[in-house]
Short mmCIF file of C-alpha atoms in Angstrom, two decimals:
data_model
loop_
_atom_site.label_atom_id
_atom_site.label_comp_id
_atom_site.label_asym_id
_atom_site.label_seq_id
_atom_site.Cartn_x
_atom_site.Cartn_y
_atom_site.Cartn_z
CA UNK M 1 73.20 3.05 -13.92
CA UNK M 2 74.28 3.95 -17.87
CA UNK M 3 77.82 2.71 -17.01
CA UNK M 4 78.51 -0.09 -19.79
CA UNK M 5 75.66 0.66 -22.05
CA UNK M 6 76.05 2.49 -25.45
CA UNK M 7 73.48 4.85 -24.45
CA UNK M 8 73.59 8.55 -22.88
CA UNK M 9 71.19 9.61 -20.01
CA UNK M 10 69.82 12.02 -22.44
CA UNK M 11 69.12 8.90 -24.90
CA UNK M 12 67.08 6.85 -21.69
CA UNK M 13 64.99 10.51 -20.89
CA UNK M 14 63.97 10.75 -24.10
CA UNK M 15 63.07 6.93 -24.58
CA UNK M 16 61.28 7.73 -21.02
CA UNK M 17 59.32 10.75 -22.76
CA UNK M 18 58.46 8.92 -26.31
CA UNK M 19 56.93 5.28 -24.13
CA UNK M 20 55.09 7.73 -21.65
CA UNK M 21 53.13 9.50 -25.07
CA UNK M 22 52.85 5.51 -26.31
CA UNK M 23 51.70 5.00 -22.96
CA UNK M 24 49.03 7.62 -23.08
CA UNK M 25 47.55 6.67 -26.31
CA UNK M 26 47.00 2.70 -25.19
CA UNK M 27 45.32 4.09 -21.77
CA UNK M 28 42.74 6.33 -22.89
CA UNK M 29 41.78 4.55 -26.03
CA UNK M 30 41.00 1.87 -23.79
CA UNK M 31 39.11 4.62 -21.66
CA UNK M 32 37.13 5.51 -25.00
CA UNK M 33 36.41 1.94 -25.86
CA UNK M 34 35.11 1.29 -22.82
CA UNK M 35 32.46 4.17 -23.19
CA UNK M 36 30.56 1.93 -26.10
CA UNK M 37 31.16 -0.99 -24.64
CA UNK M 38 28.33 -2.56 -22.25
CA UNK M 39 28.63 -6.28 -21.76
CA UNK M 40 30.53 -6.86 -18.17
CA UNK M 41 32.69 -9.84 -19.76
CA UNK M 42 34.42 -7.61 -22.14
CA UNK M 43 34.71 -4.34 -19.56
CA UNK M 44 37.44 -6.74 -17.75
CA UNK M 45 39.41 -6.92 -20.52
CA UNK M 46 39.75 -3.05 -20.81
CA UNK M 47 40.52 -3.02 -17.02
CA UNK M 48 43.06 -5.89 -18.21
CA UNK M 49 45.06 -3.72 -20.36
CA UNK M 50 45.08 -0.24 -18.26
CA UNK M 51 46.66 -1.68 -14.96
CA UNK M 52 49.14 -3.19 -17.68
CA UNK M 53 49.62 0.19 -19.06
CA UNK M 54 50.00 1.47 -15.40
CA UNK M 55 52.26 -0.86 -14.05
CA UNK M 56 54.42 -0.78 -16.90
CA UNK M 57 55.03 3.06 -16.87
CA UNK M 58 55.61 2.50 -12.74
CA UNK M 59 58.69 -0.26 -13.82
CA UNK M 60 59.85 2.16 -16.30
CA UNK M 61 59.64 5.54 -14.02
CA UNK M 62 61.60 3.26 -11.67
CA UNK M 63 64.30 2.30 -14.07
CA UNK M 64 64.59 4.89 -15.47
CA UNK M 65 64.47 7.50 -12.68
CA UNK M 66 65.61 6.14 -9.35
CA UNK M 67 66.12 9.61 -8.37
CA UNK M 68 62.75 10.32 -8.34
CA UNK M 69 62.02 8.90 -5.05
CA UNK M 70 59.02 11.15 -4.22
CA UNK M 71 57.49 10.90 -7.89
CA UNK M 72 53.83 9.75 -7.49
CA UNK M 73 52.44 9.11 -10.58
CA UNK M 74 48.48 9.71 -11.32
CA UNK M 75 47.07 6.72 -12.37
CA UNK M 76 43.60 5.06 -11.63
CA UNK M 77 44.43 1.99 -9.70
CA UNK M 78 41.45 -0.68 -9.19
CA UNK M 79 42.77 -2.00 -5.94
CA UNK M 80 41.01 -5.47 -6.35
CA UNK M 81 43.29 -6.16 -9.47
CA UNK M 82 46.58 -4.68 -7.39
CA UNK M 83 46.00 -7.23 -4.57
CA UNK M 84 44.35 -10.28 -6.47
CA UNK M 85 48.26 -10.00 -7.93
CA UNK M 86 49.98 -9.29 -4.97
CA UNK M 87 48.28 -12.65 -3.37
CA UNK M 88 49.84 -14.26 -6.71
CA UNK M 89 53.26 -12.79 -6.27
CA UNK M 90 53.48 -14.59 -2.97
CA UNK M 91 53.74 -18.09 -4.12
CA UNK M 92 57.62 -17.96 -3.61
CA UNK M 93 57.40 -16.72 0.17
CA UNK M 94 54.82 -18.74 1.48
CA UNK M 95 54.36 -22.06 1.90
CA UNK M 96 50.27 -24.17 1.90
CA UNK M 97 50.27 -24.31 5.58
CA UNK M 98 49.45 -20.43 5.44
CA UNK M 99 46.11 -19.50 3.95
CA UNK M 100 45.68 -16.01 2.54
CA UNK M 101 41.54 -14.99 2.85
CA UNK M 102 40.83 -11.75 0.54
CA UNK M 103 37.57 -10.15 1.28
CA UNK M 104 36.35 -7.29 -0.61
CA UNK M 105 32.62 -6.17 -1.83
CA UNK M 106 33.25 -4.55 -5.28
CA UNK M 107 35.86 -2.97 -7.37
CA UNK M 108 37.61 0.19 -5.54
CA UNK M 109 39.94 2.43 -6.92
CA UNK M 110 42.87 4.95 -6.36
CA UNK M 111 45.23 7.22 -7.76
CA UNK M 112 48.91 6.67 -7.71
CA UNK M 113 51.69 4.93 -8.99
CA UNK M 114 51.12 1.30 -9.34
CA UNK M 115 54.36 -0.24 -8.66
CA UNK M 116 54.64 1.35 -5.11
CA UNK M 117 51.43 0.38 -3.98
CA UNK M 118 51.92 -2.84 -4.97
CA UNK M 119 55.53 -3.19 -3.74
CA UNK M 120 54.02 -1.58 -0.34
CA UNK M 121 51.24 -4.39 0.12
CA UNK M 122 53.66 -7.18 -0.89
CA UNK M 123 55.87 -5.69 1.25
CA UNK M 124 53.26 -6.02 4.39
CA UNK M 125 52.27 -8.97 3.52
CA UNK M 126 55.91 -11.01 3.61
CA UNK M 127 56.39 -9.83 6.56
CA UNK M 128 53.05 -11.17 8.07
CA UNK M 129 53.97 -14.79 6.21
CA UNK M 130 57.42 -14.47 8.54
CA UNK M 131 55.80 -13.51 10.98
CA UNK M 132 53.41 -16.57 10.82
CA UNK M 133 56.51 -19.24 10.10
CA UNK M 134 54.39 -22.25 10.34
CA UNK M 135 50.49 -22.39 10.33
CA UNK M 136 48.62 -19.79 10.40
CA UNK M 137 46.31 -17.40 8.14
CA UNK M 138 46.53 -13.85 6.53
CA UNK M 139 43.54 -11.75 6.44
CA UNK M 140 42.93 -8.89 3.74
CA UNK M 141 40.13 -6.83 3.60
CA UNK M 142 39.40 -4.02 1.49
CA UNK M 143 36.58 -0.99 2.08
CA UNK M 144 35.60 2.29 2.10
CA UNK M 145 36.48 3.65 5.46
CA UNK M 146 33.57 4.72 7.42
CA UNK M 147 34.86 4.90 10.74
CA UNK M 148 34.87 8.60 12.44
CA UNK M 149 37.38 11.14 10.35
CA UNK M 150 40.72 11.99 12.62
CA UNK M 151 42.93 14.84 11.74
CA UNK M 152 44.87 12.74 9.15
CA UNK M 153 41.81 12.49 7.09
CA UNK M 154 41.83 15.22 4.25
CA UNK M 155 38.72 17.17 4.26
CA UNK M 156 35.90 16.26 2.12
CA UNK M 157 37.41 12.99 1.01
CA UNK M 158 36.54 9.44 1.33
CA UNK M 159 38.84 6.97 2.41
CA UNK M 160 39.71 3.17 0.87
CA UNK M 161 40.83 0.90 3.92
CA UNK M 162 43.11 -1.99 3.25
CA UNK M 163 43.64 -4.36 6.60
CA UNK M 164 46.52 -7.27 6.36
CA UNK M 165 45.74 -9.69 9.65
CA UNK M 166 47.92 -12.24 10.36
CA UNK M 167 48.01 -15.22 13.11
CA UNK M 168 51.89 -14.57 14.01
CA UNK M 169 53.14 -13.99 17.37
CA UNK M 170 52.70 -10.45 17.40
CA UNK M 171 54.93 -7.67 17.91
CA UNK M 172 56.50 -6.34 21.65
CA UNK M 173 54.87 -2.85 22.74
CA UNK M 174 58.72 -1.73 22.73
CA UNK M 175 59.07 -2.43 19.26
CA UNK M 176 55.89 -1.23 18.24
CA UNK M 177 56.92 2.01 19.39
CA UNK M 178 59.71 2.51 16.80
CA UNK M 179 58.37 0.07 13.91
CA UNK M 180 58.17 2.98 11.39
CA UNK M 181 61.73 4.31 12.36
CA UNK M 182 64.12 4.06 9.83
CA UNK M 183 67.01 1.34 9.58
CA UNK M 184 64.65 -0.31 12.54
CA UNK M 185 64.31 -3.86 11.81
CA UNK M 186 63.75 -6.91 14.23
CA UNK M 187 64.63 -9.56 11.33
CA UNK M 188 68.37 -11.38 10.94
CA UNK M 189 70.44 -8.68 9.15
CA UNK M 190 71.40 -11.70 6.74
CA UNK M 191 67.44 -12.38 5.66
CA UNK M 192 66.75 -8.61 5.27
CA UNK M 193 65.03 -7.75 1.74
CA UNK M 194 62.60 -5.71 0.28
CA UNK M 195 60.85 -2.78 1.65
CA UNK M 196 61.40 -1.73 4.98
CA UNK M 197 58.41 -0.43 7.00
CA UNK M 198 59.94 3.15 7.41
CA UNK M 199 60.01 2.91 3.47
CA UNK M 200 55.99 1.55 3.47
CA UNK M 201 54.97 4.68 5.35
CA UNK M 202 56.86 6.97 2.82
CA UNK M 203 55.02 5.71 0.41
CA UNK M 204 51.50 5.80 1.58
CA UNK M 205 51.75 9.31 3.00
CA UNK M 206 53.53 9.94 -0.70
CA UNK M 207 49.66 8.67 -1.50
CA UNK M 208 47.96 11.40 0.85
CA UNK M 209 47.23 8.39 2.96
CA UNK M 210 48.08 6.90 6.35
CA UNK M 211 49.04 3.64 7.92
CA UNK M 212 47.98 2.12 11.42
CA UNK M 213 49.86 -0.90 13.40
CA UNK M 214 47.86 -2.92 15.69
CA UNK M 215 49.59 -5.66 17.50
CA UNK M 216 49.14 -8.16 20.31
CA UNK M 217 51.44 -10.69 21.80
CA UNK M 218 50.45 -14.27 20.81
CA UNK M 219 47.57 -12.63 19.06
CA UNK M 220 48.57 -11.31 15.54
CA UNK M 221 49.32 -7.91 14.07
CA UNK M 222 46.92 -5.77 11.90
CA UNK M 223 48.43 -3.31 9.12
CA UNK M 224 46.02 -0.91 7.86
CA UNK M 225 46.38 1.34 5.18
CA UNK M 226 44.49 4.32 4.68
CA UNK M 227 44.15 6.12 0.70
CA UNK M 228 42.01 8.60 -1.02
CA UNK M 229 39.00 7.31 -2.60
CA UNK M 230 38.90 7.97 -6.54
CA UNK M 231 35.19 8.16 -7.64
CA UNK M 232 35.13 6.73 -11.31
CA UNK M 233 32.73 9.44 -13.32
CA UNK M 234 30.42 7.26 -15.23
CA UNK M 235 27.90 9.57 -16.13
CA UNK M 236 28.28 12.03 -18.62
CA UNK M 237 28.08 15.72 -17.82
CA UNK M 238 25.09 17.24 -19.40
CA UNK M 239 25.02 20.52 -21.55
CA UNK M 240 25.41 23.53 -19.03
CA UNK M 241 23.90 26.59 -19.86
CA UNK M 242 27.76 28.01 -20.15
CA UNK M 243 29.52 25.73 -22.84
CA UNK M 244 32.99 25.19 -21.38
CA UNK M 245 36.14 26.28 -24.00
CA UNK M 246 38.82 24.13 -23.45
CA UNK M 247 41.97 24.65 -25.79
CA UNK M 248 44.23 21.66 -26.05
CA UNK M 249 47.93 21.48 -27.25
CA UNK M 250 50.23 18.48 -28.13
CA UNK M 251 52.56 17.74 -30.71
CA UNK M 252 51.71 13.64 -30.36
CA UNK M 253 48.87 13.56 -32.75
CA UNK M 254 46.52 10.20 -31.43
CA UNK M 255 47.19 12.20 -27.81
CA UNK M 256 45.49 15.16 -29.43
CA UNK M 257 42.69 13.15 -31.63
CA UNK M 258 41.94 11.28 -27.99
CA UNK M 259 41.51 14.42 -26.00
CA UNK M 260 39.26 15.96 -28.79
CA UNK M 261 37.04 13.17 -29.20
CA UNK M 262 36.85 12.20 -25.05
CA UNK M 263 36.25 16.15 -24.10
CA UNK M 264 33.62 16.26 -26.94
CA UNK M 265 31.93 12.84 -25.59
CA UNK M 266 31.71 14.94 -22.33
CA UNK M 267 30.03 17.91 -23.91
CA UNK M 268 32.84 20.13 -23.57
CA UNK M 269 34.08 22.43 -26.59
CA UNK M 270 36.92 21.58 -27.83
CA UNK M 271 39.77 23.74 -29.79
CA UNK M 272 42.86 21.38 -30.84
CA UNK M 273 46.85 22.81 -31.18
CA UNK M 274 50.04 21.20 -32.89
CA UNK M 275 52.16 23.49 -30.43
CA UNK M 276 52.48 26.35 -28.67
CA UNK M 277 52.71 29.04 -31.26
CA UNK M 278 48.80 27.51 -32.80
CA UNK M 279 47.96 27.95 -28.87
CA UNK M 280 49.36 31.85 -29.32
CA UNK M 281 47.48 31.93 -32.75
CA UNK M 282 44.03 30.87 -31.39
CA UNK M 283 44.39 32.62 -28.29
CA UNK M 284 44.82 36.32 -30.15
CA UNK M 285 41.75 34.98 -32.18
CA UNK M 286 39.58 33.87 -29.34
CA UNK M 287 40.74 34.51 -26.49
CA UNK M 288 37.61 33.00 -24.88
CA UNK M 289 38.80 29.82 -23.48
CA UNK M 290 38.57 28.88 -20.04
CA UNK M 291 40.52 26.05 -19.53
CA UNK M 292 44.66 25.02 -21.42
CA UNK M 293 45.33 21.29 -21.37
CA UNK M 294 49.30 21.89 -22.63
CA UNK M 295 51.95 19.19 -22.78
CA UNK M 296 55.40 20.67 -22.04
CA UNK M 297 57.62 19.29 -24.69
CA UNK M 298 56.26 20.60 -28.13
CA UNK M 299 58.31 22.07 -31.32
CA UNK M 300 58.24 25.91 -32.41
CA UNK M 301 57.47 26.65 -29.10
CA UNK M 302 57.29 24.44 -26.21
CA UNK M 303 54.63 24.48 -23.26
CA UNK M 304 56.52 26.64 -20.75
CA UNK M 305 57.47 29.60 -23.24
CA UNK M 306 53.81 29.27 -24.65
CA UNK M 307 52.60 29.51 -20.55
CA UNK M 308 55.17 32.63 -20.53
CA UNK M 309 53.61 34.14 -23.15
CA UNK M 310 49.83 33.86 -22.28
CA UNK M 311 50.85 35.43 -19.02
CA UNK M 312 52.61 38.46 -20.75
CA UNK M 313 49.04 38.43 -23.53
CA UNK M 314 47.58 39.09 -19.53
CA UNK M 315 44.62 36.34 -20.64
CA UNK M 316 43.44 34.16 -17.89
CA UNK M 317 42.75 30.84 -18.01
CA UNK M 318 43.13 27.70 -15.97
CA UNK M 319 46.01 26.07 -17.19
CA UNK M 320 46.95 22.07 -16.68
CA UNK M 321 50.58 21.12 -17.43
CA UNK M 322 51.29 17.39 -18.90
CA UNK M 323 54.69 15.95 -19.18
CA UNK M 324 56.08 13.03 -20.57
CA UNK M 325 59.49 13.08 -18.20
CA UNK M 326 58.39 12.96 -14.79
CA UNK M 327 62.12 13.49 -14.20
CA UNK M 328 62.13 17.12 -15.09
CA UNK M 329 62.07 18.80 -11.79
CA UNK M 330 59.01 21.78 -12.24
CA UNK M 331 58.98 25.24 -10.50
CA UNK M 332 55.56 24.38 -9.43
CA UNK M 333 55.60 28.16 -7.24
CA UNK M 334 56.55 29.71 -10.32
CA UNK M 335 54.27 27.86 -12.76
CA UNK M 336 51.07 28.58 -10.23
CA UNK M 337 52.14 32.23 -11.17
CA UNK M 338 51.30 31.51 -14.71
CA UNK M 339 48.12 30.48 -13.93
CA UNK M 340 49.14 26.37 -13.82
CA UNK M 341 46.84 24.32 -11.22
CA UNK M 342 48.00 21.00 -11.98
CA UNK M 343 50.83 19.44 -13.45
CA UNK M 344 50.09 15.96 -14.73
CA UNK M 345 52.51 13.26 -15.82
CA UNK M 346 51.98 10.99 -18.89
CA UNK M 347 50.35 8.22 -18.70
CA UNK M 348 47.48 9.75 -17.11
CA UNK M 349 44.31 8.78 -16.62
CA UNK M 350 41.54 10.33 -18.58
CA UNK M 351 38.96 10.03 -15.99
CA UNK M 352 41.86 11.85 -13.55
CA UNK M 353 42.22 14.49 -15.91
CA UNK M 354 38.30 14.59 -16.20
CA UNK M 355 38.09 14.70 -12.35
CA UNK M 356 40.60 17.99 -12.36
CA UNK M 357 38.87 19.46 -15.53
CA UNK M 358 34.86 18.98 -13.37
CA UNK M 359 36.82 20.76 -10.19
CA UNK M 360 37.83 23.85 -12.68
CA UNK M 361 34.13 24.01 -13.84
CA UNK M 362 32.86 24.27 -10.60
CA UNK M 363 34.55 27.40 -9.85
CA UNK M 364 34.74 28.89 -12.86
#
């Protein structure tokens, strides 16, 4: 894809790397903002500019690293914003004599990459408009799932359901069968685009989710998509009677003021490091920290070596990774030996990273 340009791959990773940091620093000062900010005509706004944020690293990820097919990045989604746009995208498919009814109670949200999800719905939802051809209606409806938990449920988790009805002709028991097949397709080989529906089920299940087909002759067909439910924390934790150390390392330094001032905000203590060799230096000070928030690219000595190291200094500590080329390939085996439990790839979402940090404390 660099064929023609003036630029290396190298050049494009590191561009990748340097807008993922930029990235970080617009999300979670937004997240901060948001924290002093009560009135419920200006919250929209901050909601405004993170799904920016996410969707814009998602194009760029793309882009810039087709490869990555089964990168999923970490991103709080607010699914009401995700299909309020997809519903806007379709303007160019459909025509007025198909209506498209959205029904939904209240905001709901996800983690994952933006641009997939949104590809996948968009996806679904052409196909319904086809499907349709002359009049006819589309039907989406977006919950929490409280139906009785199969075995594809993940334990312990709630689940967002997202339902796309439509009033086509339905789909043939025979073809039902093999609708998630790959390279199976009923359309015109000449009118094929977009996402197939082999491709729609990669994704999802890329999610931790599932997807359902229900279908009836002359009657419609149903797509529902199953997801994770991401719980927004919007309390602060109060002062345990065990203050939590967590040590925190980047060389970007708004990254590294943001993480100081939203850990502090959540009662947590807070020790801040340039690079890895500070991290050494504090750790053969104080060795007292429970948790490493550690980006992987730093000068004098980068996030690996520094993870190398603390396992040789034989202190243990919770360690979570951040990286701001989600197309380095990580040894995740190998860095779970270190003591890594999460790698996390820039832009993340604070409250994500807040949700991993409240799952450490609890076992800790």
């Amino acid at each position: 894809m660099f064929n023609g340009l003036n630029y290396s791959e190298s050049d494009f990773k590191l561009l990748n790397h340097d807008l993922n940091n930029t990235f970080t620093s617009i999300l979670n000062s937004s997240v901060m903002l948001k924290q002093s900010v009560t009135e419920d005509n200006l919250l929209h706004y901050f909601t405004g500019i993170e799904n920016g944020v996410t969707r814009a690293s998602s194009m760029l990820d793309s882009f810039l690293s087709p490869e990555m097919k089964l990168s999923t990045s970490n991103l709080q989604i607010d699914l009401v914003v995700l299909i309020k746009e997809v519903i806007g995208s379709l303007n160019n498919f459909n025509s007025e004599s198909i209506k498209i009814n959205f029904s939904y109670s209240d905001s709901i949200f996800i983690c994952g990459d933006y641009n997939k999800i949104f590809r996948a719905i968009q996806n679904i939802c052409i196909n319904s408009i086809e499907a349709i051809k002359d009049n006819g209606k589309i039907e989406i409806t977006l919950s929490i799932n409280i139906k009785k938990k199969s075995r594809q449920f993940l334990a312990n988790k709630q689940y967002v359901k997202i339902s796309v009805k439509d009033s086509g002709g339905g789909i043939t028991k025979t073809n039902l069968k093999k609708i998630f097949d790959k390279g199976f397709s009923t359309k015109d080989k000449n009118r094929e685009s977009g996402l197939g529906l082999s491709s729609i089920k990669e994704i999802v299940e890329q999610h931790n989710g599932f997807i359902e087909v229900k279908s009836k002759l002359a009657a419609g067909t149903e797509f529902i998509l199953y997801f994770p439910l991401h719980k927004i924390v919007e309390q602060k934790i109060a002062a345990a009677a065990k203050k939590i150390n967590i040590l925190v390392a980047d060389d970007e330094e708004n990254i590294l003021e943001l993480l100081n001032d939203l850990f502090l905000s959540y009662n947590y203590n807070v020790t801040p490091a340039k690079n890895g060799s500070e991290v050494i230096e504090i750790l053969n000070k104080d060795g007292l920290f429970d948790i490493l928030v550690i980006d992987r690219k730093m000068p004098v000595l980068d996030g690996i070596e520094c993870i190398k190291k603390i396992k040789e200094m034989r202190i243990k500590l919770k360690i979570i990774l951040t990286t701001g080329s989600p197309s380095i390939r990580l040894d995740m085996k190998q860095l779970k030996k270190y003591g890594v439990v999460e790698v996390l790839s820039k832009p993340y979402d604070f409250n994500y990273l807040l949700e991993l940090i409240r799952g450490i404390v609890s076992v800790i």
